[in-house]
mmCIF file of C-alpha atoms and ligand atoms in Angstrom:
data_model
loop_
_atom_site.group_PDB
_atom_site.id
_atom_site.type_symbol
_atom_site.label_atom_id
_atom_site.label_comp_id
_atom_site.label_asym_id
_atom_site.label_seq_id
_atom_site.Cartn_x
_atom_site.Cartn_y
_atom_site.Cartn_z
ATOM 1 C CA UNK A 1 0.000 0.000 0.000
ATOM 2 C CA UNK A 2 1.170 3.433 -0.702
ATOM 3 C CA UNK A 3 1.580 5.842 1.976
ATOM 4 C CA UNK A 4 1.790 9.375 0.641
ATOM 5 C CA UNK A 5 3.882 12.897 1.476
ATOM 6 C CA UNK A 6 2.513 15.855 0.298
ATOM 7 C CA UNK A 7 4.119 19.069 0.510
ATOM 8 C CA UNK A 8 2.897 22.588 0.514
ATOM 9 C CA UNK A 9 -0.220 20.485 2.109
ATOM 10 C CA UNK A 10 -2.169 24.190 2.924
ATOM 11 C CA UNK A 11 -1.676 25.778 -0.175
ATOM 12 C CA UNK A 12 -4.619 25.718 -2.483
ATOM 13 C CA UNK A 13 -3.851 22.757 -4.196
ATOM 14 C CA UNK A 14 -2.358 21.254 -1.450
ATOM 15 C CA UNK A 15 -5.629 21.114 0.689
ATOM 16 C CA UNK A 16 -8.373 20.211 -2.381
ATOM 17 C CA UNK A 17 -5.133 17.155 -3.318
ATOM 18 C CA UNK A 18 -4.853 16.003 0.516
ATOM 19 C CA UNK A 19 -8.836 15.749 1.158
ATOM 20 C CA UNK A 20 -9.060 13.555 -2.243
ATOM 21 C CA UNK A 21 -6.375 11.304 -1.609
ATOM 22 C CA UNK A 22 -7.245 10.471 1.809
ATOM 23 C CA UNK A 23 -10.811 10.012 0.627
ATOM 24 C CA UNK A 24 -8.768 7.136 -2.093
ATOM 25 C CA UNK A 25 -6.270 5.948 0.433
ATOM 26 C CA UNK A 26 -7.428 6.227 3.553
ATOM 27 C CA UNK A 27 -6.628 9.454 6.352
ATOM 28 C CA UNK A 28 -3.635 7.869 7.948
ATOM 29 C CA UNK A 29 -1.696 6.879 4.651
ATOM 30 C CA UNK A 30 -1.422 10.513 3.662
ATOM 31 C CA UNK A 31 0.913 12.879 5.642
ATOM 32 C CA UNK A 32 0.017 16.406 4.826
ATOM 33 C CA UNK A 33 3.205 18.874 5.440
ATOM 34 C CA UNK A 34 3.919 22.662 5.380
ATOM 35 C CA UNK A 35 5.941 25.326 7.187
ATOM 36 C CA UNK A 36 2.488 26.820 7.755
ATOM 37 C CA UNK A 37 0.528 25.686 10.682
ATOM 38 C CA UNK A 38 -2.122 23.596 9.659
ATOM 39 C CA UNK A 39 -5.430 24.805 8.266
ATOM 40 C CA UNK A 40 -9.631 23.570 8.370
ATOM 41 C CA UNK A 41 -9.309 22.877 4.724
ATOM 42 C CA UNK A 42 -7.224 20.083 4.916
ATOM 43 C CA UNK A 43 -9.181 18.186 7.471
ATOM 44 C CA UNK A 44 -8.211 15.916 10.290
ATOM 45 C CA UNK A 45 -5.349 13.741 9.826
ATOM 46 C CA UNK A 46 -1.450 13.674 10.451
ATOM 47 C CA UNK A 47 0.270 16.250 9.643
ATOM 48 C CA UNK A 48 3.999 17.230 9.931
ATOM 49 C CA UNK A 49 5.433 20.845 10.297
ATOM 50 C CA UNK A 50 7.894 20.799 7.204
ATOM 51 C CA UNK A 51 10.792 23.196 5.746
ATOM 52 C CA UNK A 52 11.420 21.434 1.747
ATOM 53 C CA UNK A 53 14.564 22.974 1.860
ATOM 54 C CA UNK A 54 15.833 20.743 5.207
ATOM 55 C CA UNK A 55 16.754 17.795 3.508
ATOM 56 C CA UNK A 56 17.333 16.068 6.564
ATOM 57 C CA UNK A 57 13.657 16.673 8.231
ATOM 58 C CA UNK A 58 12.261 15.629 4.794
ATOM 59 C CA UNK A 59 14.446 12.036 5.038
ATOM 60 C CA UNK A 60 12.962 12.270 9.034
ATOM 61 C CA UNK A 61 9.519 12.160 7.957
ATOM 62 C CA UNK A 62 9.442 9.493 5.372
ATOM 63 C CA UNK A 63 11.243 7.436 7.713
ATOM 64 C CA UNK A 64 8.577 8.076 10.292
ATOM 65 C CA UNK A 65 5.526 7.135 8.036
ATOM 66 C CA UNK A 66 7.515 5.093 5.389
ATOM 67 C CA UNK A 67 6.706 7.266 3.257
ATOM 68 C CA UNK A 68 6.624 5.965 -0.310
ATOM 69 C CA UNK A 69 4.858 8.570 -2.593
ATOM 70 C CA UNK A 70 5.659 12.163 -2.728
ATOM 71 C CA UNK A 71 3.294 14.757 -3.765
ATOM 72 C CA UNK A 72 5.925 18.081 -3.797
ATOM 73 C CA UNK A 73 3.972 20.972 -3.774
ATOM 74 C CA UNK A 74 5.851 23.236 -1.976
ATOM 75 C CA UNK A 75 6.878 26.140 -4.108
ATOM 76 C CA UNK A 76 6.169 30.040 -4.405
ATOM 77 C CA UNK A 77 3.748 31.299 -7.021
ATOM 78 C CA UNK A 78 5.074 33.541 -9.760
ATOM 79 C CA UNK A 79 3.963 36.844 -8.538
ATOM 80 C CA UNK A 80 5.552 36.161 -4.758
ATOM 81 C CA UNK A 81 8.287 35.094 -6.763
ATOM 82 C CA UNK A 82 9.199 38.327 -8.494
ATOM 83 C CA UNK A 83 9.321 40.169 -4.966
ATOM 84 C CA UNK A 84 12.060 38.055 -3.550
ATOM 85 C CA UNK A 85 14.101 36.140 -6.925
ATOM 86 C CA UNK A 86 16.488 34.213 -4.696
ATOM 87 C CA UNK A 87 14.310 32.776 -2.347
ATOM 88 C CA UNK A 88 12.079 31.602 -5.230
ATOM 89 C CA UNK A 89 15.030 29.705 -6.815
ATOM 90 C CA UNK A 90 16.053 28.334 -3.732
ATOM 91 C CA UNK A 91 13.038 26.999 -2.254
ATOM 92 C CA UNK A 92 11.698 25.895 -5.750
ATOM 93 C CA UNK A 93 15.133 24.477 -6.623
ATOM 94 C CA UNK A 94 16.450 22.883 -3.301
ATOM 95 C CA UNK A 95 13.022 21.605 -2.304
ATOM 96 C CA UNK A 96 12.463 20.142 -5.517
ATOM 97 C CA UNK A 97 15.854 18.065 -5.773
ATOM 98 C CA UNK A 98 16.085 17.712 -2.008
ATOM 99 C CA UNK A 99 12.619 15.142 -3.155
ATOM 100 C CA UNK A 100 14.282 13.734 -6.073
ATOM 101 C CA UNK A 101 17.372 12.611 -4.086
ATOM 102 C CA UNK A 102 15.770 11.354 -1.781
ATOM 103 C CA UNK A 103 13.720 9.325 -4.145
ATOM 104 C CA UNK A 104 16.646 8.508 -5.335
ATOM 105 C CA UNK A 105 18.659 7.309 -2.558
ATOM 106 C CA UNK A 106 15.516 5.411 -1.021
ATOM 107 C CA UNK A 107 13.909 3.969 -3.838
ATOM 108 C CA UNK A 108 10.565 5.362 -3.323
ATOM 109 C CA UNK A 109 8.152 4.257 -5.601
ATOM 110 C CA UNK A 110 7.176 7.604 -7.410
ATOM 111 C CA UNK A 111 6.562 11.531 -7.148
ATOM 112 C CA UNK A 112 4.835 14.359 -8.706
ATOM 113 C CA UNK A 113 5.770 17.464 -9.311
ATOM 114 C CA UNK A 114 3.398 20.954 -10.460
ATOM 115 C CA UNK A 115 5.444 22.479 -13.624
ATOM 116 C CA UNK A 116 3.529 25.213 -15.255
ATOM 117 C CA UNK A 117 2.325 27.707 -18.148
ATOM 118 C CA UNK A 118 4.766 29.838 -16.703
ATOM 119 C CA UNK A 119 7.387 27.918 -18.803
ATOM 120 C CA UNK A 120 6.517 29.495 -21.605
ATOM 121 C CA UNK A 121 7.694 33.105 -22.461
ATOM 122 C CA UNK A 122 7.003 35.635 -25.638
ATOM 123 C CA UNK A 123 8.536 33.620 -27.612
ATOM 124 C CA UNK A 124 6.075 30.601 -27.777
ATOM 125 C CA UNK A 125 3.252 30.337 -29.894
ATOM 126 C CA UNK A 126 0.921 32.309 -27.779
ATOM 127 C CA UNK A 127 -2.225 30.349 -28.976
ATOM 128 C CA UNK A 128 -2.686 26.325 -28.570
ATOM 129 C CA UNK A 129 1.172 26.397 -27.603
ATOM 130 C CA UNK A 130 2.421 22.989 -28.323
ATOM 131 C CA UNK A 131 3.976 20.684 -25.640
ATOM 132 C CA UNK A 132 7.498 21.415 -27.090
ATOM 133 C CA UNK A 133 8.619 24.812 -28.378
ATOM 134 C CA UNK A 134 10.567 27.098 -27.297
ATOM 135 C CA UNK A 135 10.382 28.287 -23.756
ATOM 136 C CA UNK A 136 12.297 31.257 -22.792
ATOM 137 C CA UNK A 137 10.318 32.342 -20.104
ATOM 138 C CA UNK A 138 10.769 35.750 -18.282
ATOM 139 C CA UNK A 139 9.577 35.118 -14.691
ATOM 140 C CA UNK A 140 11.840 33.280 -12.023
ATOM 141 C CA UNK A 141 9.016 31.596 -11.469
ATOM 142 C CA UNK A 142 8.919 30.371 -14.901
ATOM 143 C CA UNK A 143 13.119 29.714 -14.813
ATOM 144 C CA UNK A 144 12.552 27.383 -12.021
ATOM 145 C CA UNK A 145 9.768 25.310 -13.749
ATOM 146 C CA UNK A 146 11.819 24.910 -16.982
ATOM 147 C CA UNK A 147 14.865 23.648 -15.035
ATOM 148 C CA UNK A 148 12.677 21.979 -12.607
ATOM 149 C CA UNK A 149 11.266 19.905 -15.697
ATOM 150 C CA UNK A 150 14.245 18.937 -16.924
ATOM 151 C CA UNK A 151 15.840 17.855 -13.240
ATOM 152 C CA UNK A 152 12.269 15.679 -13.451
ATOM 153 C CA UNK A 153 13.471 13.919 -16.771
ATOM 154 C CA UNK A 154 17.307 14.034 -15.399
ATOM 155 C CA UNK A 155 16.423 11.761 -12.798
ATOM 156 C CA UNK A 156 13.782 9.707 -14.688
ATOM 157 C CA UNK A 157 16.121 9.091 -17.347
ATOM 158 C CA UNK A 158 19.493 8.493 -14.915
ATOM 159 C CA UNK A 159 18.075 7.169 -12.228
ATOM 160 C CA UNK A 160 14.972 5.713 -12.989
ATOM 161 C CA UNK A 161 12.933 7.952 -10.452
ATOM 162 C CA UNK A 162 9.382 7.715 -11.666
ATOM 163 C CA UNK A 163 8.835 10.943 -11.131
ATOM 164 C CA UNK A 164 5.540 12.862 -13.209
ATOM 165 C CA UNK A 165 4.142 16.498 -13.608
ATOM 166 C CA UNK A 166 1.547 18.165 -15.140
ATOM 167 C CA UNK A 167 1.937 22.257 -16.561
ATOM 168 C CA UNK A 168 -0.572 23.513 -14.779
ATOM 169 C CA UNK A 169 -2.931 26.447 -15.538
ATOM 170 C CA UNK A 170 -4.184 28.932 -13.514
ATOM 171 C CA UNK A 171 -6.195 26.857 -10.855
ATOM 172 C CA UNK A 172 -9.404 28.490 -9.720
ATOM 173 C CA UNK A 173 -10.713 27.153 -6.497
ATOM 174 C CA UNK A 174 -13.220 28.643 -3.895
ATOM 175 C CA UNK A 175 -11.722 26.230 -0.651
ATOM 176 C CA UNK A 176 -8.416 28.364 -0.280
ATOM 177 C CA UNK A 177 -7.844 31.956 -0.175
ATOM 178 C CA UNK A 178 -5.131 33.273 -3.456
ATOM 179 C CA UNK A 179 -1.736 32.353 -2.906
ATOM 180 C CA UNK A 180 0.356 34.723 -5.135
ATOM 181 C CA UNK A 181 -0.304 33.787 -8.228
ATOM 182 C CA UNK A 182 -1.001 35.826 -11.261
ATOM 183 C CA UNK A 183 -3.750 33.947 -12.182
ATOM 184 C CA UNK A 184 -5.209 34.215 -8.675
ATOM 185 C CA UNK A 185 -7.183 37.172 -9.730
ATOM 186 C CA UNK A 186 -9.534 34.884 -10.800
ATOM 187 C CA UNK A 187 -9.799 33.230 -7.636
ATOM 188 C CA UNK A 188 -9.949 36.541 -5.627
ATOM 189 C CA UNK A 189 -13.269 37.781 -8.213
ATOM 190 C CA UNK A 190 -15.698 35.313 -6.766
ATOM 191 C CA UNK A 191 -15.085 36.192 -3.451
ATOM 192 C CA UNK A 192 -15.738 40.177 -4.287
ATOM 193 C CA UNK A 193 -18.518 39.419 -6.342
ATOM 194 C CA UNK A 194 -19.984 37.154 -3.460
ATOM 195 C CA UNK A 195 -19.281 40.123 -1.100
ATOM 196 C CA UNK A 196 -21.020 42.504 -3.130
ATOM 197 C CA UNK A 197 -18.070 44.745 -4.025
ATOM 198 C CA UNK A 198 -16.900 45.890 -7.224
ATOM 199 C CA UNK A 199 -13.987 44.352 -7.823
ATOM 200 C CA UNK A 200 -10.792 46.070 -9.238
ATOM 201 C CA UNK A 201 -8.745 43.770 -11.444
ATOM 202 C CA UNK A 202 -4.778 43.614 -11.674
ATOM 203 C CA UNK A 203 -4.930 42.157 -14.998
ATOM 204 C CA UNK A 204 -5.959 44.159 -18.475
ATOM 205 C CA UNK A 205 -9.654 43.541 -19.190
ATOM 206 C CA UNK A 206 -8.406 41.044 -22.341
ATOM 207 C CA UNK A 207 -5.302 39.293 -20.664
ATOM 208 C CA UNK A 208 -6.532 35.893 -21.340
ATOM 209 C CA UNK A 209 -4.400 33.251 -20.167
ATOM 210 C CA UNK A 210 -5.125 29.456 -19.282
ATOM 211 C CA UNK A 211 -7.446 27.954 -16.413
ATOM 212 C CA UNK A 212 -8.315 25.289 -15.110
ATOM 213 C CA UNK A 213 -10.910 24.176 -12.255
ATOM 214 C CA UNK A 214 -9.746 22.990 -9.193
ATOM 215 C CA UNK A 215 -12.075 19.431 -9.268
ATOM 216 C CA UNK A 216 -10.265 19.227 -13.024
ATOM 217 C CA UNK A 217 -6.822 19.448 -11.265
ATOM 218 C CA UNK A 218 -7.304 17.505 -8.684
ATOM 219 C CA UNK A 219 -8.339 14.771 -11.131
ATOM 220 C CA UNK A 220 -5.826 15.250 -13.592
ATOM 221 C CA UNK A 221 -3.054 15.050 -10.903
ATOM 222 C CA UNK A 222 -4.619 11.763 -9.194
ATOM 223 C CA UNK A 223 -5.146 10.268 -13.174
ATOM 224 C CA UNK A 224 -1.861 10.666 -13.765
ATOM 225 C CA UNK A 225 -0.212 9.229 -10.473
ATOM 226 C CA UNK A 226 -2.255 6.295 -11.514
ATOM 227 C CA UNK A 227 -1.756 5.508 -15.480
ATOM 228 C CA UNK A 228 1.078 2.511 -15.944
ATOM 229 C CA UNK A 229 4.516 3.709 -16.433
ATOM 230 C CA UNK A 230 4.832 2.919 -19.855
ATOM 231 C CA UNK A 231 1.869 5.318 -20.254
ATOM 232 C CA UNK A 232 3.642 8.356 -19.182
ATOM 233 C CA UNK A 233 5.962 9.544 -22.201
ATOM 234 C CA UNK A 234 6.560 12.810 -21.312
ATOM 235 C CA UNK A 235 9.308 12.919 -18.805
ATOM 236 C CA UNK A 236 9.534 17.057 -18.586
ATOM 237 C CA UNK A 237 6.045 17.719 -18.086
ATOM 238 C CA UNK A 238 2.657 17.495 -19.920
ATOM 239 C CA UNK A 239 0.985 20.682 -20.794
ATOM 240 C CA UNK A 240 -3.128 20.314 -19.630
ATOM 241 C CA UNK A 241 -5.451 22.381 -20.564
ATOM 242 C CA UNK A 242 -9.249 23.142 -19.780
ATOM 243 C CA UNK A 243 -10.371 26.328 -20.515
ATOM 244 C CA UNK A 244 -9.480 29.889 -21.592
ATOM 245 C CA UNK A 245 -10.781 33.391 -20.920
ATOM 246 C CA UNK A 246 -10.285 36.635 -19.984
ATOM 247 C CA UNK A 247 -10.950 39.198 -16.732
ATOM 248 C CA UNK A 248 -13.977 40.723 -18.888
ATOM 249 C CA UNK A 249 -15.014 37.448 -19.801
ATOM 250 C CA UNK A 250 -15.052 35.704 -16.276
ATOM 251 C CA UNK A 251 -16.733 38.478 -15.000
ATOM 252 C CA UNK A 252 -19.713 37.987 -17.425
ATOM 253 C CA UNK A 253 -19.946 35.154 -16.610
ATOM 254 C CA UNK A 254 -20.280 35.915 -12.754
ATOM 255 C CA UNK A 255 -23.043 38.707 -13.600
ATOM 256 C CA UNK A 256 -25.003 35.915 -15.689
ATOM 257 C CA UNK A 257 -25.759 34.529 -12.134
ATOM 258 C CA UNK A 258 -25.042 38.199 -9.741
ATOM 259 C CA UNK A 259 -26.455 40.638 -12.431
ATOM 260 C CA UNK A 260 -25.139 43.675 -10.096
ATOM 261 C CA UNK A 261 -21.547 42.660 -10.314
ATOM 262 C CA UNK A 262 -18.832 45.332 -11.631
ATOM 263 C CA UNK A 263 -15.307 44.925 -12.604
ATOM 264 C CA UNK A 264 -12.903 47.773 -12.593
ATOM 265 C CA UNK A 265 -9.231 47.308 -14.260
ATOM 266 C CA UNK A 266 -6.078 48.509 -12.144
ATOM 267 C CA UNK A 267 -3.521 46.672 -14.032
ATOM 268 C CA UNK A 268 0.250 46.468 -12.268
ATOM 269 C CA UNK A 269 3.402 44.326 -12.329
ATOM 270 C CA UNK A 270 0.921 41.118 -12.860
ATOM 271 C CA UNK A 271 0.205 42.423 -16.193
ATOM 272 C CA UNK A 272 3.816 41.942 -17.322
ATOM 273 C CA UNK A 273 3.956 38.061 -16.119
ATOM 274 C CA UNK A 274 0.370 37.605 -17.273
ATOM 275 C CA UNK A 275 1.770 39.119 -20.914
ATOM 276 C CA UNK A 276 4.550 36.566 -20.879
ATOM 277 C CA UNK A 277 2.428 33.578 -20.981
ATOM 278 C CA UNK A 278 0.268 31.783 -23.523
ATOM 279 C CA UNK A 279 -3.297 32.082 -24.154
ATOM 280 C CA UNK A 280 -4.357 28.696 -24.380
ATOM 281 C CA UNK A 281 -2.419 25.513 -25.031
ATOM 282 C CA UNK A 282 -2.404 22.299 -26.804
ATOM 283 C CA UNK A 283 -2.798 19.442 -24.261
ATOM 284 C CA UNK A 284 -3.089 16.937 -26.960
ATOM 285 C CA UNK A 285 -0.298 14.544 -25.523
ATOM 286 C CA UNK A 286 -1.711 14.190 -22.100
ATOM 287 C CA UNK A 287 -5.486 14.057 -24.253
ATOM 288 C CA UNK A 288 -4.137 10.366 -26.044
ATOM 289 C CA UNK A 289 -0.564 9.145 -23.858
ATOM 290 C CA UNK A 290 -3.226 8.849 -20.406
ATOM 291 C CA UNK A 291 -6.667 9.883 -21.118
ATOM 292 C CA UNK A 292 -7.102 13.320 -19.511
ATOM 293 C CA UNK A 293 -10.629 15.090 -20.551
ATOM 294 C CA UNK A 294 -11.361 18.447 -18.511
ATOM 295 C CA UNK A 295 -15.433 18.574 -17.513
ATOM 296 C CA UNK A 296 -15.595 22.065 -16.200
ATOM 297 C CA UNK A 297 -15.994 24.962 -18.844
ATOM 298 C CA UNK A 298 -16.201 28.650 -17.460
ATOM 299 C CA UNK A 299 -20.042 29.042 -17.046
ATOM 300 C CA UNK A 300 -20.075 25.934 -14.799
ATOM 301 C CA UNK A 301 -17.122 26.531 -13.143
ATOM 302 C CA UNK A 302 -19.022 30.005 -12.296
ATOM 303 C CA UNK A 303 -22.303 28.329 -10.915
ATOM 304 C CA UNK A 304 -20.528 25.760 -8.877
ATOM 305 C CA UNK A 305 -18.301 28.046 -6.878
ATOM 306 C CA UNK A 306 -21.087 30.441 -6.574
ATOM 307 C CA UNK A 307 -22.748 27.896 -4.842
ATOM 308 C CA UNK A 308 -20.087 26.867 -2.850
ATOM 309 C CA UNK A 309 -18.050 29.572 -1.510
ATOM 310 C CA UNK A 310 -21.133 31.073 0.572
ATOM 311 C CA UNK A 311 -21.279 27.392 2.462
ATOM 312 C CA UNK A 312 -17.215 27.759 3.093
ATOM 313 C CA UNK A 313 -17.578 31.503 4.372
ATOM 314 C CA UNK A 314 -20.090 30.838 6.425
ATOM 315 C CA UNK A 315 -17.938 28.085 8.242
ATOM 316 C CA UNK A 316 -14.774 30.323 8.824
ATOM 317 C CA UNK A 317 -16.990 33.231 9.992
ATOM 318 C CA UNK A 318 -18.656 30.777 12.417
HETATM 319 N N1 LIG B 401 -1.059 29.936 -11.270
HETATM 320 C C1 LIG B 401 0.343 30.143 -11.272
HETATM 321 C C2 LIG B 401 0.688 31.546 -11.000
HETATM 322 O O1 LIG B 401 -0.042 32.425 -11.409
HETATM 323 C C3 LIG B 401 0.912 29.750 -12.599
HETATM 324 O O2 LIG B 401 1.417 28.481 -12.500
HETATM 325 O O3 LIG B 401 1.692 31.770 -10.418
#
């Protein structure tokens, strides 16, 4: 039986990943982690106070569990990043091959690591970019996934460290507050709009960029921790896609269901990073190597966390 690690456990990934594998593998085979304390959203369960750039406490806490899957989330997001460069590299760099040495060295049975749009600069195709062009990206956010993905197919291809990883969208979800992300925006809008303020966007009204719902994520991440080896062909990182829109276009989608809702556009150093990036991309390889089909589009991604999000506020404010 695997018994799981996941890093960065309170992030917003992190929480939505940890209640979903626990509901597949049980609450005691999966060891949430992060230098946070922990939070409601990831539930009841073991958890273990944990700095990804301490190699040793990492080896300390699979030894505890016997600890044979690694979900590393730990990272910062690309807009944190750009506020302090060298701690981005290091805790995105260290933590990342602090996991895959330790694979490594213990054998452990296989990982996954988040890679992202953000590995793609100005001078990819900024529509349907493929899975390989050129990358170039302008972010240190972005640097770190690039080398990141190829320290994933280093070690797969060295070592034999079955190690996987998806290029994440933006991720909208309504459990977690933003985390410093440049596509958090769209994250922070329902929570205005459920509030009943207008709210004032750091993005251009027409920035599109790539998204993706949280339950699509989640699913996609758990699909591809479970295909056969052989299945997995891309040892950098797949590009997955779901949907693609803009701040004017989530936001009619949120007065579809709010009809008062207003959007004002304050656009700042996000714009830049948000420029960098594609619009959409071409997921095709992760579509026929494992199977991966998105369900949510933006309309009833809208509707669901509209219903939602009032049920979650209502338990923090209680
Ligand atoms: N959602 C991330 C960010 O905006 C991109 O991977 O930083």
């Amino acid at each position: 039986m695997s018994k799981i690690l996941i890093t960065g456990a309170c992030g917003q990934l992190g929480s939505e990943l940890t209640t979903e594998l626990r509901k597949i593998h049980g609450t005691d085979n999966v060891i949430a982690s992060d230098i946070r304390e922990a939070n409601d959203q990831i539930g009841d369960g073991p958890f273990e106070h944990l700095d990804v750039m301490d190699k040793a406490r990492i080896e300390e806490v699979i030894e505890k569990y016997n600890i044979t899957v690694i979900y590393h989330l730990a990272a910062l997001l690309s807009a944190n990043a750009e506020k302090n460069i060298e701690l981005a590299w290091k805790l995105n760099m260290d933590g990342l091959l602090n996991v895959l040495n330790i694979a490594r060295e213990k054998n452990l049975e296989r990982i996954f690591w988040p890679s992202s749009i953000a590995v793609f600069g100005p001078d990819a195709p900024k529509n349907d970019t493929p899975q390989n062009t050129a990358t170039n990206p302008t972010t240190v956010y972005g640097i770190t996934k690039v080398a990141g993905e190829q320290w994933c197919a280093y070690f797969y291809n060295k070592f034999g460290v079955d190690v996987r990883s998806l290029r994440y969208p933006g991720l909208i979800g309504y459990k977690s507050l933003p985390g410093g992300g440049t596509t958090d925006y769209a994250v922070d809008i329902y929570h205005k709009a459920l509030a009943g303020e207008t709210f004032s966007c750091f993005l251009e009204e027409d920035a599109a960029l790539p998204m993706m719902y949280m339950s699509d994520a989640v699913k996609a991440t758990i699909d591809l921790m479970q295909v056969p080896e052989e299945n997995v062909k891309v040892r950098t990182s797949y590009n997955v896609a779901a949907i693609s829109f803009n701040p004017a276009e989530i936001a009619d989608s949120i007065i579809k269901q709010l009809p008062g809702f207003e959007i004002e556009y304050a656009p700042d150093y996000r714009q830049e990073i948000a420029s960098s990036w594609p619009d959409s991309i071409d997921d095709s390889a992760a579509r026929s190597d494992w199977g991966w089909k998105h369900e949510f589009d933006l309309d009833k991604m809208t509707v669901d966390i509209l219903e939602n999000l009032p049920i979650i506020i209502e338990k923090a404010e209680s």
